[in-house]
PDB file of C-alpha atoms in Angstrom:
ATOM      1  CA  UNK X   1      68.269 117.911  66.863  1.00 49.00           C
ATOM      2  CA  UNK X   2      65.607 119.896  68.598  1.00 59.00           C
ATOM      3  CA  UNK X   3      65.768 117.353  71.998  1.00 68.00           C
ATOM      4  CA  UNK X   4      69.566 118.291  72.971  1.00 71.00           C
ATOM      5  CA  UNK X   5      68.995 121.756  72.262  1.00 72.00           C
ATOM      6  CA  UNK X   6      65.389 121.463  74.494  1.00 74.00           C
ATOM      7  CA  UNK X   7      67.755 119.514  77.288  1.00 75.00           C
ATOM      8  CA  UNK X   8      70.726 121.893  77.255  1.00 76.00           C
ATOM      9  CA  UNK X   9      68.189 124.665  78.040  1.00 74.00           C
ATOM     10  CA  UNK X  10      66.602 123.262  81.214  1.00 72.00           C
ATOM     11  CA  UNK X  11      70.163 122.397  82.202  1.00 75.00           C
ATOM     12  CA  UNK X  12      71.245 125.880  82.211  1.00 74.00           C
ATOM     13  CA  UNK X  13      68.447 127.419  83.472  1.00 70.00           C
ATOM     14  CA  UNK X  14      68.900 125.351  86.372  1.00 67.00           C
ATOM     15  CA  UNK X  15      70.226 126.337  89.813  1.00 64.00           C
ATOM     16  CA  UNK X  16      71.649 122.826  90.246  1.00 70.00           C
ATOM     17  CA  UNK X  17      71.698 121.563  86.624  1.00 80.00           C
ATOM     18  CA  UNK X  18      71.379 117.384  87.173  1.00 88.00           C
ATOM     19  CA  UNK X  19      71.101 114.563  83.963  1.00 89.00           C
ATOM     20  CA  UNK X  20      70.218 111.399  85.286  1.00 90.00           C
ATOM     21  CA  UNK X  21      70.395 107.939  83.662  1.00 91.00           C
ATOM     22  CA  UNK X  22      66.942 108.230  82.846  1.00 89.00           C
ATOM     23  CA  UNK X  23      66.775 111.269  81.380  1.00 87.00           C
ATOM     24  CA  UNK X  24      70.556 110.365  79.286  1.00 89.00           C
ATOM     25  CA  UNK X  25      69.018 107.182  78.203  1.00 90.00           C
ATOM     26  CA  UNK X  26      65.223 109.407  76.751  1.00 88.00           C
ATOM     27  CA  UNK X  27      67.329 110.812  74.267  1.00 87.00           C
ATOM     28  CA  UNK X  28      67.906 109.919  70.691  1.00 86.00           C
ATOM     29  CA  UNK X  29      71.489 107.456  70.683  1.00 89.00           C
ATOM     30  CA  UNK X  30      73.419 110.644  68.396  1.00 89.00           C
ATOM     31  CA  UNK X  31      72.477 112.986  70.720  1.00 88.00           C
ATOM     32  CA  UNK X  32      73.318 111.271  73.832  1.00 89.00           C
ATOM     33  CA  UNK X  33      76.773 110.582  72.046  1.00 91.00           C
ATOM     34  CA  UNK X  34      77.382 114.157  70.843  1.00 90.00           C
ATOM     35  CA  UNK X  35      76.547 115.308  74.885  1.00 90.00           C
ATOM     36  CA  UNK X  36      78.888 112.732  76.028  1.00 93.00           C
ATOM     37  CA  UNK X  37      81.992 112.406  73.322  1.00 93.00           C
ATOM     38  CA  UNK X  38      82.160 116.625  73.262  1.00 91.00           C
ATOM     39  CA  UNK X  39      82.393 116.462  77.001  1.00 93.00           C
ATOM     40  CA  UNK X  40      79.423 118.999  77.365  1.00 90.00           C
ATOM     41  CA  UNK X  41      77.852 116.930  80.281  1.00 92.00           C
ATOM     42  CA  UNK X  42      80.285 115.657  82.639  1.00 92.00           C
ATOM     43  CA  UNK X  43      80.035 113.139  85.588  1.00 95.00           C
ATOM     44  CA  UNK X  44      77.900 114.326  88.833  1.00 94.00           C
ATOM     45  CA  UNK X  45      77.609 112.658  92.613  1.00 94.00           C
ATOM     46  CA  UNK X  46      75.295 109.316  91.951  1.00 95.00           C
ATOM     47  CA  UNK X  47      72.323 109.782  93.368  1.00 96.00           C
ATOM     48  CA  UNK X  48      70.684 109.260  96.885  1.00 96.00           C
ATOM     49  CA  UNK X  49      67.268 108.497  96.030  1.00 96.00           C
ATOM     50  CA  UNK X  50      65.305 107.177  93.368  1.00 95.00           C
ATOM     51  CA  UNK X  51      61.854 106.353  92.694  1.00 94.00           C
ATOM     52  CA  UNK X  52      60.805 102.796  93.014  1.00 95.00           C
ATOM     53  CA  UNK X  53      59.804 101.448  89.794  1.00 91.00           C
ATOM     54  CA  UNK X  54      58.667  98.133  91.680  1.00 94.00           C
ATOM     55  CA  UNK X  55      55.429  99.352  92.271  1.00 91.00           C
ATOM     56  CA  UNK X  56      52.629 102.524  90.838  1.00 89.00           C
ATOM     57  CA  UNK X  57      52.979 104.415  93.798  1.00 91.00           C
ATOM     58  CA  UNK X  58      55.289 106.986  92.075  1.00 86.00           C
ATOM     59  CA  UNK X  59      57.422 107.450  95.635  1.00 95.00           C
ATOM     60  CA  UNK X  60      60.932 108.369  95.951  1.00 96.00           C
ATOM     61  CA  UNK X  61      63.067 106.540  98.128  1.00 97.00           C
ATOM     62  CA  UNK X  62      66.479 107.158  99.903  1.00 97.00           C
ATOM     63  CA  UNK X  63      68.979 104.486  98.183  1.00 98.00           C
ATOM     64  CA  UNK X  64      70.913 101.718 100.372  1.00 97.00           C
ATOM     65  CA  UNK X  65      74.371 100.799  99.668  1.00 96.00           C
ATOM     66  CA  UNK X  66      74.806  97.216 101.066  1.00 95.00           C
ATOM     67  CA  UNK X  67      78.542  95.608 101.082  1.00 95.00           C
ATOM     68  CA  UNK X  68      78.657  91.527 101.597  1.00 94.00           C
ATOM     69  CA  UNK X  69      81.222  89.783 103.153  1.00 95.00           C
ATOM     70  CA  UNK X  70      83.227  89.480  99.525  1.00 95.00           C
ATOM     71  CA  UNK X  71      83.262  92.887  99.161  1.00 95.00           C
ATOM     72  CA  UNK X  72      80.770  92.937  96.349  1.00 95.00           C
ATOM     73  CA  UNK X  73      78.115  96.290  96.651  1.00 96.00           C
ATOM     74  CA  UNK X  74      74.710  95.869  95.809  1.00 95.00           C
ATOM     75  CA  UNK X  75      71.787  99.236  95.905  1.00 98.00           C
ATOM     76  CA  UNK X  76      68.367  98.761  97.304  1.00 97.00           C
ATOM     77  CA  UNK X  77      65.406 100.823  98.599  1.00 97.00           C
ATOM     78  CA  UNK X  78      62.809 100.327 100.887  1.00 96.00           C
ATOM     79  CA  UNK X  79      59.454 100.369  98.698  1.00 96.00           C
ATOM     80  CA  UNK X  80      55.995 100.184 101.523  1.00 94.00           C
ATOM     81  CA  UNK X  81      54.530  97.061  99.056  1.00 94.00           C
ATOM     82  CA  UNK X  82      57.106  95.143  97.517  1.00 94.00           C
ATOM     83  CA  UNK X  83      60.313  95.064 100.609  1.00 95.00           C
ATOM     84  CA  UNK X  84      63.639  95.469  99.305  1.00 96.00           C
ATOM     85  CA  UNK X  85      63.603  96.229  95.737  1.00 96.00           C
ATOM     86  CA  UNK X  86      67.511  96.479  94.245  1.00 96.00           C
ATOM     87  CA  UNK X  87      68.765  99.268  92.202  1.00 97.00           C
ATOM     88  CA  UNK X  88      71.004  99.133  89.589  1.00 97.00           C
ATOM     89  CA  UNK X  89      74.291 101.554  89.741  1.00 96.00           C
ATOM     90  CA  UNK X  90      74.001 102.292  86.486  1.00 95.00           C
ATOM     91  CA  UNK X  91      70.541 103.581  87.623  1.00 95.00           C
ATOM     92  CA  UNK X  92      72.515 105.503  90.330  1.00 97.00           C
ATOM     93  CA  UNK X  93      74.326 107.610  87.678  1.00 96.00           C
ATOM     94  CA  UNK X  94      74.127 111.112  87.093  1.00 95.00           C
ATOM     95  CA  UNK X  95      75.999 113.935  85.008  1.00 94.00           C
ATOM     96  CA  UNK X  96      75.672 117.677  85.015  1.00 90.00           C
ATOM     97  CA  UNK X  97      76.395 120.260  82.481  1.00 86.00           C
ATOM     98  CA  UNK X  98      80.042 121.269  82.050  1.00 87.00           C
ATOM     99  CA  UNK X  99      79.803 125.380  81.197  1.00 84.00           C
ATOM    100  CA  UNK X 100      83.074 125.696  80.697  1.00 85.00           C
ATOM    101  CA  UNK X 101      83.515 123.008  78.298  1.00 89.00           C
ATOM    102  CA  UNK X 102      80.386 124.288  76.524  1.00 87.00           C
ATOM    103  CA  UNK X 103      81.741 128.185  76.347  1.00 87.00           C
ATOM    104  CA  UNK X 104      84.753 126.254  74.388  1.00 88.00           C
ATOM    105  CA  UNK X 105      82.530 125.202  72.098  1.00 88.00           C
ATOM    106  CA  UNK X 106      80.228 128.329  71.412  1.00 86.00           C
ATOM    107  CA  UNK X 107      83.622 130.582  70.987  1.00 86.00           C
ATOM    108  CA  UNK X 108      84.586 127.717  68.535  1.00 87.00           C
ATOM    109  CA  UNK X 109      81.463 127.572  66.492  1.00 85.00           C
ATOM    110  CA  UNK X 110      81.579 131.458  66.332  1.00 85.00           C
ATOM    111  CA  UNK X 111      85.089 131.375  63.967  1.00 81.00           C
ATOM    112  CA  UNK X 112      88.572 130.051  63.943  1.00 78.00           C
ATOM    113  CA  UNK X 113      90.445 132.333  66.448  1.00 75.00           C
ATOM    114  CA  UNK X 114      88.444 133.223  68.396  1.00 77.00           C
ATOM    115  CA  UNK X 115      89.017 133.366  72.299  1.00 78.00           C
ATOM    116  CA  UNK X 116      87.033 132.903  75.273  1.00 83.00           C
ATOM    117  CA  UNK X 117      87.530 135.030  78.625  1.00 88.00           C
ATOM    118  CA  UNK X 118      85.418 134.830  81.683  1.00 89.00           C
ATOM    119  CA  UNK X 119      84.168 138.300  82.527  1.00 88.00           C
ATOM    120  CA  UNK X 120      82.609 136.572  85.924  1.00 87.00           C
ATOM    121  CA  UNK X 121      83.659 133.693  87.518  1.00 84.00           C
ATOM    122  CA  UNK X 122      81.067 131.090  86.009  1.00 80.00           C
ATOM    123  CA  UNK X 123      78.469 133.540  85.059  1.00 82.00           C
ATOM    124  CA  UNK X 124      79.502 135.850  82.052  1.00 87.00           C
ATOM    125  CA  UNK X 125      82.072 135.037  79.228  1.00 89.00           C
ATOM    126  CA  UNK X 126      83.333 136.462  76.384  1.00 89.00           C
ATOM    127  CA  UNK X 127      82.933 134.153  73.331  1.00 89.00           C
ATOM    128  CA  UNK X 128      84.239 136.562  70.326  1.00 88.00           C
ATOM    129  CA  UNK X 129      82.901 138.642  67.987  1.00 89.00           C
ATOM    130  CA  UNK X 130      80.850 138.407  64.877  1.00 87.00           C
ATOM    131  CA  UNK X 131      79.659 141.445  62.066  1.00 88.00           C
ATOM    132  CA  UNK X 132      75.988 142.471  61.804  1.00 87.00           C
ATOM    133  CA  UNK X 133      75.440 144.671  59.060  1.00 89.00           C
ATOM    134  CA  UNK X 134      78.972 146.068  58.433  1.00 91.00           C
ATOM    135  CA  UNK X 135      79.345 146.555  62.307  1.00 90.00           C
ATOM    136  CA  UNK X 136      81.377 144.289  64.456  1.00 90.00           C
ATOM    137  CA  UNK X 137      79.800 143.420  67.779  1.00 90.00           C
ATOM    138  CA  UNK X 138      81.581 141.570  70.613  1.00 89.00           C
ATOM    139  CA  UNK X 139      79.685 138.292  71.710  1.00 90.00           C
ATOM    140  CA  UNK X 140      78.843 137.147  75.701  1.00 87.00           C
ATOM    141  CA  UNK X 141      77.087 134.086  76.772  1.00 86.00           C
ATOM    142  CA  UNK X 142      75.222 134.426  80.111  1.00 83.00           C
ATOM    143  CA  UNK X 143      74.506 131.563  82.034  1.00 79.00           C
ATOM    144  CA  UNK X 144      73.722 131.778  85.832  1.00 62.00           C
ATOM    145  CA  UNK X 145      71.152 129.587  86.953  1.00 56.00           C
ATOM    146  CA  UNK X 146      67.820 130.278  86.532  1.00 45.00           C
ATOM    147  CA  UNK X 147      67.844 133.896  86.675  1.00 53.00           C
ATOM    148  CA  UNK X 148      70.555 136.324  86.161  1.00 60.00           C
ATOM    149  CA  UNK X 149      70.392 139.419  88.498  1.00 64.00           C
ATOM    150  CA  UNK X 150      70.764 142.748  88.498  1.00 68.00           C
ATOM    151  CA  UNK X 151      74.181 142.880  90.329  1.00 76.00           C
ATOM    152  CA  UNK X 152      75.936 140.668  87.202  1.00 76.00           C
ATOM    153  CA  UNK X 153      74.280 142.749  84.682  1.00 74.00           C
ATOM    154  CA  UNK X 154      76.048 145.828  86.618  1.00 77.00           C
ATOM    155  CA  UNK X 155      79.135 143.721  86.746  1.00 82.00           C
ATOM    156  CA  UNK X 156      78.873 142.827  83.299  1.00 80.00           C
ATOM    157  CA  UNK X 157      78.293 146.040  81.662  1.00 79.00           C
ATOM    158  CA  UNK X 158      81.502 147.854  83.452  1.00 84.00           C
ATOM    159  CA  UNK X 159      83.420 145.287  81.785  1.00 85.00           C
ATOM    160  CA  UNK X 160      81.785 144.762  78.503  1.00 84.00           C
ATOM    161  CA  UNK X 161      81.146 147.156  75.628  1.00 81.00           C
ATOM    162  CA  UNK X 162      77.751 148.609  76.160  1.00 73.00           C
ATOM    163  CA  UNK X 163      75.984 149.000  72.654  1.00 78.00           C
ATOM    164  CA  UNK X 164      78.696 147.085  71.362  1.00 85.00           C
ATOM    165  CA  UNK X 165      78.473 143.920  72.811  1.00 87.00           C
ATOM    166  CA  UNK X 166      75.347 141.163  72.103  1.00 85.00           C
ATOM    167  CA  UNK X 167      74.479 139.022  74.993  1.00 80.00           C
ATOM    168  CA  UNK X 168      73.525 135.245  74.331  1.00 79.00           C
ATOM    169  CA  UNK X 169      70.978 133.928  77.597  1.00 75.00           C
ATOM    170  CA  UNK X 170      71.050 130.720  78.866  1.00 67.00           C
ATOM    171  CA  UNK X 171      68.881 131.996  81.524  1.00 62.00           C
ATOM    172  CA  UNK X 172      66.292 134.487  82.175  1.00 62.00           C
ATOM    173  CA  UNK X 173      66.516 137.869  82.492  1.00 63.00           C
ATOM    174  CA  UNK X 174      64.823 140.895  84.900  1.00 60.00           C
ATOM    175  CA  UNK X 175      62.595 142.631  82.478  1.00 58.00           C
ATOM    176  CA  UNK X 176      64.309 145.886  83.320  1.00 56.00           C
ATOM    177  CA  UNK X 177      67.741 144.531  81.699  1.00 55.00           C
TER     178      UNK X 177
END
């Protein structure tokens, strides 16, 4: 499952993580099923812009929603070469990562009886503990877009025992961290 890990990594590093219908289609069917069935990804707002697939210019156009007299809804973009191009509604679907669900799954994978705790809203969670070399360490998951800033690390240091916590990060940390 290396592609699913790469996809999750990219989503976790993004400030506003979005997975398009094309991105989802590029995954192997078993990886796609894991993301959807485990609810690691959740529906997000539909795309307002899409790349034109009617020509070879790779331009992106705004999607126009059209409703006819019968109430049927169609989506189209305007291509300079091809004119109006129909866009299937399915192509406009997007998903985002459900970080809280991912944290729950990480906590479950650490071991039975582990409980998760949000230490810093939307950024740091305790996900249990594990023994390494005969010593018990707390495990924390940090995810805050592309980069964790020093203020989040400072807040986390006040709430997590330093020297007794292993931090699993899904983002870049400052060099002085």
